[in-house]
Coordinates of N, CA, C and O in Angstrom, one line a residue:
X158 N -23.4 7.7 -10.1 CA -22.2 8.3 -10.8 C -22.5 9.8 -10.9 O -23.6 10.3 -11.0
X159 N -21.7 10.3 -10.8 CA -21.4 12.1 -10.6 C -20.9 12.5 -12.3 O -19.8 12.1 -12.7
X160 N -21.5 13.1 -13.0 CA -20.9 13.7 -14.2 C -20.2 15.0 -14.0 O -20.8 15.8 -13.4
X161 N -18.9 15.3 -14.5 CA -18.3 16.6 -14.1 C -18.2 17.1 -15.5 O -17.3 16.7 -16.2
X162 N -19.4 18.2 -16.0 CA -18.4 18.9 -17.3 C -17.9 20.0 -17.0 O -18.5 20.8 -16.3
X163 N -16.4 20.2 -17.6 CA -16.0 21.3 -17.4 C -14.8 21.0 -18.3 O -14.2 20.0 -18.4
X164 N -14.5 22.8 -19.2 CA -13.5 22.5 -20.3 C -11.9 22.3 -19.6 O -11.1 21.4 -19.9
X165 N -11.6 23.3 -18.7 CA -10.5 22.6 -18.0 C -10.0 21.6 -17.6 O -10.1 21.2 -16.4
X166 N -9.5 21.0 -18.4 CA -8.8 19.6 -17.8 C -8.3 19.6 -16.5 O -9.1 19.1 -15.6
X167 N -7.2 20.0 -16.2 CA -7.1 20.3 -14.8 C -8.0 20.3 -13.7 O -8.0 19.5 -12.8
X168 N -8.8 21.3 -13.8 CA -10.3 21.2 -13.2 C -11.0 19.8 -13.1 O -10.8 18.9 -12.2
X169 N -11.4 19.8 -13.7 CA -12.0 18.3 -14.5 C -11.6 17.4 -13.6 O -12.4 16.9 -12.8
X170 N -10.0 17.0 -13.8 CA -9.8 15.8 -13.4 C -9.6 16.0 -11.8 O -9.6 14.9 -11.1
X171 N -9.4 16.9 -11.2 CA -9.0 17.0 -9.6 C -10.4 17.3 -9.1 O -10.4 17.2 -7.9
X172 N -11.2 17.6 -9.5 CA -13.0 16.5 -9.3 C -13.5 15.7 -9.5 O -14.6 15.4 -9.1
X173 N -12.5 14.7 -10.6 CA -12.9 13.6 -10.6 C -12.6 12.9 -9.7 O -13.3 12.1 -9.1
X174 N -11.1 13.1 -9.4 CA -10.1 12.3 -9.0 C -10.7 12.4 -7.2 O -10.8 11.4 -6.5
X175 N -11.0 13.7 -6.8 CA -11.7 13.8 -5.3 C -12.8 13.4 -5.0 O -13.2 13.2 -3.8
X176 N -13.4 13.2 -6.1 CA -15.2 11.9 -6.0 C -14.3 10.7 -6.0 O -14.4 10.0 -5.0
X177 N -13.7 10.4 -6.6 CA -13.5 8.9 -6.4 C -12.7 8.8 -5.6 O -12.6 7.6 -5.3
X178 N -11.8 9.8 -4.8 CA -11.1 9.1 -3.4 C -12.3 9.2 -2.0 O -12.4 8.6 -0.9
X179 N -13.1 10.0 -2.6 CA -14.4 10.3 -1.2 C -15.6 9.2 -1.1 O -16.4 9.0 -0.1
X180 N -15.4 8.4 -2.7 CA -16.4 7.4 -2.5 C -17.6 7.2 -3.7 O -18.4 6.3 -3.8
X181 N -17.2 8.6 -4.5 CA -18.2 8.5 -5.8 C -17.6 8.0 -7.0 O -16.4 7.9 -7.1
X182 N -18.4 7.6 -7.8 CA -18.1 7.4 -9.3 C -18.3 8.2 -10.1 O -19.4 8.6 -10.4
X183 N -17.2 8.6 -10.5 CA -17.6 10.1 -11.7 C -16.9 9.7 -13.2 O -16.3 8.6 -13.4
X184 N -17.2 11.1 -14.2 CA -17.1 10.6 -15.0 C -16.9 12.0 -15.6 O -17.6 12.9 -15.0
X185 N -16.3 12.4 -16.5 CA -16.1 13.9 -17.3 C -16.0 14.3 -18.4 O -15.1 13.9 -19.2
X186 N -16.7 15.2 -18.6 CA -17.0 15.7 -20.8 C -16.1 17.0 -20.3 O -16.0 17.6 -19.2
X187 N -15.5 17.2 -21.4 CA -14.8 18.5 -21.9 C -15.9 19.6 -22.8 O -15.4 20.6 -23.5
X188 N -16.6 19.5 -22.8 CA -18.1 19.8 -23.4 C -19.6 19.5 -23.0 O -19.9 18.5 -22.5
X189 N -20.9 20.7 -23.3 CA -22.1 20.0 -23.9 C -21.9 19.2 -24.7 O -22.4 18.1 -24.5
X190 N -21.4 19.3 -25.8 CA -22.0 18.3 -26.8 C -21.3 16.7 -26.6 O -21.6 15.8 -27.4
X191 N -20.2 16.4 -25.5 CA -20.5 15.1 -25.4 C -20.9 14.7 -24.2 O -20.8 13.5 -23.9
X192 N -21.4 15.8 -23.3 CA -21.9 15.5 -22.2 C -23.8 15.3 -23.0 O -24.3 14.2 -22.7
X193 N -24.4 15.8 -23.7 CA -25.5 15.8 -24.6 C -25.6 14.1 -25.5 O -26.6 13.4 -25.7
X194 N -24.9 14.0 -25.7 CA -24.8 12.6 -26.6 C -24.7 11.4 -25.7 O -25.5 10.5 -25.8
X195 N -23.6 11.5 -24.8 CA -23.6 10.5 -23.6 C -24.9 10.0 -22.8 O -25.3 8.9 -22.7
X196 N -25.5 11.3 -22.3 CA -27.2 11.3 -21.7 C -28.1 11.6 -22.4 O -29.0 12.2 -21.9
X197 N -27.9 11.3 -23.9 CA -29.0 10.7 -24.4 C -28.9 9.5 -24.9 O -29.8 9.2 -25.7
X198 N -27.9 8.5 -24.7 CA -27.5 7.5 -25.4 C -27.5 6.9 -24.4 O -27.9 5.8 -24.7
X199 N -27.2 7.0 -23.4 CA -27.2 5.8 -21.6 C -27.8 5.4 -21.4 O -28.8 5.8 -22.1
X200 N -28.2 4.3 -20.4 CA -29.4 3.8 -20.2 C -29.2 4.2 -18.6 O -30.2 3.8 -18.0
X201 N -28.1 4.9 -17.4 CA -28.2 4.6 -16.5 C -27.5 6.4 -16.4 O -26.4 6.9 -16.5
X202 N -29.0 6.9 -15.9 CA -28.1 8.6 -15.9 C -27.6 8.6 -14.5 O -27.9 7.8 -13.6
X203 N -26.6 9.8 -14.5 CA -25.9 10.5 -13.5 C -27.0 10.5 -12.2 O -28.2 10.5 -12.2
X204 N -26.1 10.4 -11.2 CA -26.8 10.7 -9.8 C -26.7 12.2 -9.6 O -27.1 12.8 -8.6
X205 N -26.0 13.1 -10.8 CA -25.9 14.5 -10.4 C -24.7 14.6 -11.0 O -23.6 13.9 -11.1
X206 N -25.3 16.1 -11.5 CA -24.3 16.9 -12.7 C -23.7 18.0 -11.9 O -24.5 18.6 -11.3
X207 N -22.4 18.4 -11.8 CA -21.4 19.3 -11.9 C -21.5 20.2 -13.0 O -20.9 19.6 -13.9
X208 N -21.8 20.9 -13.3 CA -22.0 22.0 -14.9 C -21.4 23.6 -14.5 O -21.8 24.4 -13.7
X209 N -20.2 23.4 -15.5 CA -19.4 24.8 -15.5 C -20.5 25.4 -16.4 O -21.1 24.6 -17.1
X210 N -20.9 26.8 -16.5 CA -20.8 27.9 -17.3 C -21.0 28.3 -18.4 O -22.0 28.6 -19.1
X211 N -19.2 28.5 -18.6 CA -18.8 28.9 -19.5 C -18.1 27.7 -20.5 O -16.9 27.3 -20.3
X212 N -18.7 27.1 -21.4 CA -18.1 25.6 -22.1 C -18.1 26.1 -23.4 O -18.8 27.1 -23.7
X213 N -17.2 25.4 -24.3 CA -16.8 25.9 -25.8 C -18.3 25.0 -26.5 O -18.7 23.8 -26.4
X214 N -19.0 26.0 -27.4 CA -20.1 25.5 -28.1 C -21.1 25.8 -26.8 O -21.0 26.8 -26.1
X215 N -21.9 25.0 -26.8 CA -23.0 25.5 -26.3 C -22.9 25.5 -24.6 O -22.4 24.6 -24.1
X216 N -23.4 26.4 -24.0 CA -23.0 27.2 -22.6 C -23.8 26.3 -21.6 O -24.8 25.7 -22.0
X217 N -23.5 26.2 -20.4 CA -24.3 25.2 -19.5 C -25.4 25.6 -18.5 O -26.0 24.8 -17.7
X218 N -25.6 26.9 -18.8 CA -27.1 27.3 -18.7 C -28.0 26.8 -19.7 O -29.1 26.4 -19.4
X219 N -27.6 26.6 -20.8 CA -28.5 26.9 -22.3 C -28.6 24.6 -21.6 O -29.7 24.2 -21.3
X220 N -27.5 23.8 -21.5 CA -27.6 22.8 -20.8 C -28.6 22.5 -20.1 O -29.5 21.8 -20.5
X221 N -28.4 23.1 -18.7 CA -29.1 23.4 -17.4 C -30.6 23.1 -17.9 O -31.5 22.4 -17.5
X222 N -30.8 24.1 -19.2 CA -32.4 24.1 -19.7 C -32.4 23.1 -20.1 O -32.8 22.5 -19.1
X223 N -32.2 22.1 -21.0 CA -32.6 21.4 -22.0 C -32.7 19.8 -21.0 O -33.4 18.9 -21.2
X224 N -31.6 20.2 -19.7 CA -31.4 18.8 -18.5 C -33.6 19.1 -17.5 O -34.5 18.3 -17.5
X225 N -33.6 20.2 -17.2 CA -35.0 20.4 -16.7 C -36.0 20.1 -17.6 O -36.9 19.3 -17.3
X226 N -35.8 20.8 -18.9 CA -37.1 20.5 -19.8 C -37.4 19.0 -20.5 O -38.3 18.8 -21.3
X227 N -36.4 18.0 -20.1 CA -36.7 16.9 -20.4 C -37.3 15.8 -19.2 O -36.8 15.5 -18.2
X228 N -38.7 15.1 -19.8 CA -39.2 14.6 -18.2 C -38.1 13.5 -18.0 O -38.0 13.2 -16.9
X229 N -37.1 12.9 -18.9 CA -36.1 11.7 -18.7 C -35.2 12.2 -17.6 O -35.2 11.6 -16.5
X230 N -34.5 13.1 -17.9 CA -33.8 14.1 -16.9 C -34.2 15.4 -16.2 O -33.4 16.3 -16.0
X231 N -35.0 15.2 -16.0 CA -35.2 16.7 -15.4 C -35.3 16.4 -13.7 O -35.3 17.5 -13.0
X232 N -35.3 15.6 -13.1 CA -35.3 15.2 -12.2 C -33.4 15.0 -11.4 O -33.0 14.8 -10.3
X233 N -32.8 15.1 -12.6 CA -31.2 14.9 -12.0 C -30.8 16.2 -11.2 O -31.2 17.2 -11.6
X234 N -30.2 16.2 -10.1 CA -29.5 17.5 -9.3 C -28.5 17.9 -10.5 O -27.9 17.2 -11.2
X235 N -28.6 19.2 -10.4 CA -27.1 20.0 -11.1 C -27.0 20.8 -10.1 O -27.9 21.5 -9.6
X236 N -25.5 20.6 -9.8 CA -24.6 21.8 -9.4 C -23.6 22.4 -10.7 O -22.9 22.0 -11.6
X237 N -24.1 23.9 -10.1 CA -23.1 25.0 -10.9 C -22.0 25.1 -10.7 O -22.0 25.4 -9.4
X238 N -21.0 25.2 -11.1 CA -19.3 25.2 -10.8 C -18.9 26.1 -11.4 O -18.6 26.0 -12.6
X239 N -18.8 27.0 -11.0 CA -18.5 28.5 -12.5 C -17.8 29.5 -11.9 O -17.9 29.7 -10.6
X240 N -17.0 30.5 -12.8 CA -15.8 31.2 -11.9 C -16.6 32.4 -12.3 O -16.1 33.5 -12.1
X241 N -18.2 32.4 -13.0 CA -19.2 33.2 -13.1 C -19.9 33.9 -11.5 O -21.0 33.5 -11.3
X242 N -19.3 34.8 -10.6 CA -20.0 35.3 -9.2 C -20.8 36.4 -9.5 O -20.9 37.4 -8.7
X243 N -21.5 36.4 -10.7 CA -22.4 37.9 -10.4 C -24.0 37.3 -10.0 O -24.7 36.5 -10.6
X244 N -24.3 37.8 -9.1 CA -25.6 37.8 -8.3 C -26.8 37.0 -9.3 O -27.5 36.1 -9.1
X245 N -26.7 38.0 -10.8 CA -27.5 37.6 -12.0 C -27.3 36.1 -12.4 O -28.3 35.4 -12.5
X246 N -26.2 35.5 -12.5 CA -26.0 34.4 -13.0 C -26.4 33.7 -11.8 O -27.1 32.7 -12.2
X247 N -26.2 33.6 -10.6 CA -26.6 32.6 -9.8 C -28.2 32.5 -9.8 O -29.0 31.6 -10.0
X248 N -28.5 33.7 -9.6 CA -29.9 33.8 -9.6 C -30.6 33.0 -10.7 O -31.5 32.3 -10.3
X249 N -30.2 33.1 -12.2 CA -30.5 32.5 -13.3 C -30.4 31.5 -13.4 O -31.3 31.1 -14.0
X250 N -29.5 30.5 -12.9 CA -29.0 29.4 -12.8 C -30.1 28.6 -11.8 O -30.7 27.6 -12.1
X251 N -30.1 29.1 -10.7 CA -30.8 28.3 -9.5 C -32.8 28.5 -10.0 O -33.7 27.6 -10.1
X252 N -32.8 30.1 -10.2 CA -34.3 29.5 -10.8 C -34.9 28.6 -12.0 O -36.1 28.2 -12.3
X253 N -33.7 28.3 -12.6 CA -33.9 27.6 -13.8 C -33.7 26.1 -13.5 O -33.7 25.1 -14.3
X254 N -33.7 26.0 -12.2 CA -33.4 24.3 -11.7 C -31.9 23.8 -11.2 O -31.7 22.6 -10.8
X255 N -30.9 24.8 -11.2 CA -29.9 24.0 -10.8 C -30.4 23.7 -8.8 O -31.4 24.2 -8.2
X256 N -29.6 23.1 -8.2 CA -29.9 22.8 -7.1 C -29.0 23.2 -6.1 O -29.0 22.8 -4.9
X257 N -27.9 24.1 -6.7 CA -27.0 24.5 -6.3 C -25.7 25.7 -7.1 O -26.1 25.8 -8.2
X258 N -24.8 26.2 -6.9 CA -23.9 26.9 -7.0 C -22.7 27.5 -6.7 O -22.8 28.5 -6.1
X259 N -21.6 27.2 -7.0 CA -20.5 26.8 -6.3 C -19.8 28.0 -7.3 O -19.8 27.9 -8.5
X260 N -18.9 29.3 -6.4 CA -18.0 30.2 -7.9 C -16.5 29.8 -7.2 O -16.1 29.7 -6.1
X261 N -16.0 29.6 -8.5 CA -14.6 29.3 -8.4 C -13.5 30.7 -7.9 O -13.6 31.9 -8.1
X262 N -12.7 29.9 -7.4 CA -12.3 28.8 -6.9 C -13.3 28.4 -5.8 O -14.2 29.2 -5.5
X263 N -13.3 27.4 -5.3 CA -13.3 26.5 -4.3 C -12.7 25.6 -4.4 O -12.3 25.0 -5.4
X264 N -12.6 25.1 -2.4 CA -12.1 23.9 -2.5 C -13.0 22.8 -2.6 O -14.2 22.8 -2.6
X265 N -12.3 21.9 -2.7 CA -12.5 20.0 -3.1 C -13.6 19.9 -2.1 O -14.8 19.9 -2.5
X266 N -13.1 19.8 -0.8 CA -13.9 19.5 0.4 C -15.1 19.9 0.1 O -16.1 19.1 0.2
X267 N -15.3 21.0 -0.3 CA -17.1 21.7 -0.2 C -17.4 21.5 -1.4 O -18.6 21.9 -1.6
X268 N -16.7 21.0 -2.5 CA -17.7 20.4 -3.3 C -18.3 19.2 -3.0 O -19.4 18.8 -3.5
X269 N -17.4 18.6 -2.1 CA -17.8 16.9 -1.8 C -19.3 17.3 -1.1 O -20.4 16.9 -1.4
X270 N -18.8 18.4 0.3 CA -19.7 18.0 1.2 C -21.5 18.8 0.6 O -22.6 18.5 1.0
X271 N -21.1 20.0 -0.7 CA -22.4 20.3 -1.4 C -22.9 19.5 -2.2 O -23.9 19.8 -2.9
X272 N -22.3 18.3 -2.5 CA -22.6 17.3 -3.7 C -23.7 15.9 -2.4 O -24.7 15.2 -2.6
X273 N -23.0 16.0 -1.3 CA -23.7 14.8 -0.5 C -24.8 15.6 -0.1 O -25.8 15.0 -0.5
X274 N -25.0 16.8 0.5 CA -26.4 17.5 0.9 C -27.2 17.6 0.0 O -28.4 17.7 0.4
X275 N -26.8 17.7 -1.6 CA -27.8 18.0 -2.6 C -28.5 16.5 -3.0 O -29.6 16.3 -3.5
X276 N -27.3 15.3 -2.6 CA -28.0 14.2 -2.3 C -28.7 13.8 -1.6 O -29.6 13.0 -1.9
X277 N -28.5 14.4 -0.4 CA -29.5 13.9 0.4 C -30.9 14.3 0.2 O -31.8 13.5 0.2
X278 N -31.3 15.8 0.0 CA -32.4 16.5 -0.3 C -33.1 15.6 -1.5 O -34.3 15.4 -1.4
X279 N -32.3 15.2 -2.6 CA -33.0 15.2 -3.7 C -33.3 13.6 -4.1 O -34.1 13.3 -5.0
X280 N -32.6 12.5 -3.4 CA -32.6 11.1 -3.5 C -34.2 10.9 -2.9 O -35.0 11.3 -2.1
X281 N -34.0 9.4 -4.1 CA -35.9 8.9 -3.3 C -35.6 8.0 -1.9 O -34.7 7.3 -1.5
X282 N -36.6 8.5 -1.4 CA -36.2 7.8 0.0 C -37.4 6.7 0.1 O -38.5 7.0 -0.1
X283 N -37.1 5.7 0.3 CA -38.0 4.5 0.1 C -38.5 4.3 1.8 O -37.9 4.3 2.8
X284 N -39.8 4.3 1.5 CA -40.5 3.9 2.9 C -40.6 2.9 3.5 O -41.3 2.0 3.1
X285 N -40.0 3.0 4.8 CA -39.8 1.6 5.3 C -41.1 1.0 6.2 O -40.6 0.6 7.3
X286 N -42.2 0.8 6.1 CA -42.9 0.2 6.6 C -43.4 -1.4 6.8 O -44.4 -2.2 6.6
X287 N -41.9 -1.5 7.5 CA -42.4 -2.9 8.5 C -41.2 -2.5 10.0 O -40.0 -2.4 10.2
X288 N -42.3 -2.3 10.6 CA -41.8 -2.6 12.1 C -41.3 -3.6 12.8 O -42.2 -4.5 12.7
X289 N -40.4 -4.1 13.6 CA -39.9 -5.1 14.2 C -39.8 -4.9 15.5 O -39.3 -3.8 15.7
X290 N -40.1 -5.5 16.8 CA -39.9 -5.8 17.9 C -39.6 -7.0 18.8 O -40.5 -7.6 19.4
X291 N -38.4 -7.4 19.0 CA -38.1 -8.4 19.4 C -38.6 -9.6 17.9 O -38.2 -9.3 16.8
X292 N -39.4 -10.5 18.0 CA -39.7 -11.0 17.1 C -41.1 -11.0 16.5 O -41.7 -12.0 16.1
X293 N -41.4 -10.0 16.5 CA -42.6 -9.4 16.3 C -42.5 -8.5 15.4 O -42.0 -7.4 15.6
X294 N -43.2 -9.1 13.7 CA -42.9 -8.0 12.6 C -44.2 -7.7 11.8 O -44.8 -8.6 11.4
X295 N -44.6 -6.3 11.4 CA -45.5 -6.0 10.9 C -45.4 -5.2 9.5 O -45.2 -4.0 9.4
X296 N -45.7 -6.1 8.6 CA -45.3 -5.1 7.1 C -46.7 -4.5 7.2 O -47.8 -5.1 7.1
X297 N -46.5 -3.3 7.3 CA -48.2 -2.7 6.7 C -48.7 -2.5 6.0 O -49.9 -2.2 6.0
X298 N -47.2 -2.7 4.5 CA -47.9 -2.7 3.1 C -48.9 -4.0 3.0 O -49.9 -4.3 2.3
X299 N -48.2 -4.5 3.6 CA -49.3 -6.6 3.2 C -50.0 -6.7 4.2 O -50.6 -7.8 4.3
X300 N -50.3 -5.8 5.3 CA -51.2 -5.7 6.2 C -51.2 -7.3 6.7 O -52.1 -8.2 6.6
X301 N -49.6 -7.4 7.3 CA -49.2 -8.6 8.0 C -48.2 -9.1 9.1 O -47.0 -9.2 9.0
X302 N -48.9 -9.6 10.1 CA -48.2 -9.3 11.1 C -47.6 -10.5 11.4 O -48.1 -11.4 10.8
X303 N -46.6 -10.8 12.0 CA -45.9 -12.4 12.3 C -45.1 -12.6 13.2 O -44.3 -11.7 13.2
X304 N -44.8 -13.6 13.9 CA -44.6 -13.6 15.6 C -43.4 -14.6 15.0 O -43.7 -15.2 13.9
X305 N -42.5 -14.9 15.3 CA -41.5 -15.7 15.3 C -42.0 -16.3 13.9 O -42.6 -17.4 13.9
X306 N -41.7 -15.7 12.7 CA -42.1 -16.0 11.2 C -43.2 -16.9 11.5 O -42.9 -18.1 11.4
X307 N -44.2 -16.8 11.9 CA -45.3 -17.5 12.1 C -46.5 -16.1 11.6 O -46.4 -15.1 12.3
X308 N -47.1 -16.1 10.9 CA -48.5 -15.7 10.9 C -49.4 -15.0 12.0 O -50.5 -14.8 11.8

């Protein structure tokens, strides 16, 4: 699931609404502080945060920090969505862990397609180690090999 905060409604929802026609599940706070309560109270975090900026109450840099400095989350991708373009802020933003940066406007499309690349980079990729050949399969984790399910 894709978390989108951003105080714009409008906004908000025509990223929500373009994750879920592209294939994602998203989900959207009008704030930190119920994006803050939500992901500490879930048992099943975000595959990756959307984080505007500029948010009423506390700011989504000051966010950005508190998503890195926790080992529960610090591991989630954030992308920056912010109509924030000065050099300083991206810079600030990306060394502090976001995984990305996006200044408004943009369109839908390249959010989609910077939300799939930041996935691909940052997802666990599970190792596949068993080989197959015709009927010939070798897991190497169990250091076992087997001919037509035979031993």
């Amino acid at each position: 699931m894709i978390w989108c905060v951003e105080d714009d409604v409008s906004i908000r929802d025509i990223e929500i609404y373009t994750l879920e026609q592209t294939g994602f599940t998203a989900k959207g706070f009008c704030d930190g502080d119920s994006f803050w309560v939500e992901l500490a109270t879930t048992d099943e975090l975000p595959e990756l945060v959307i984080l505007d900026i500029m948010l009423p109450g506390e700011d989504g840099v000051s966010l950005l920090k508190k998503i890195k400095a926790s080992s529960r989350t610090r591991d989630i991708p954030v992308i920056m969505a912010t109509a924030k373009s000065v050099e300083y802020d991206k810079i600030k933003s990306l060394d502090m862990g976001a995984d990305d940066y996006l200044v408004k406007p943009f369109g839908m499309m390249e959010l989609v397609s910077r939300i799939r690349a930041v996935l691909r980079r940052t997802s666990k990729k599970e190792e596949d180690d068993t080989y197959v050949l015709g009927e010939i399969r070798m897991d190497r984790k169990k250091h076992e090999v087997t001919v037509a399910g035979e031993p």
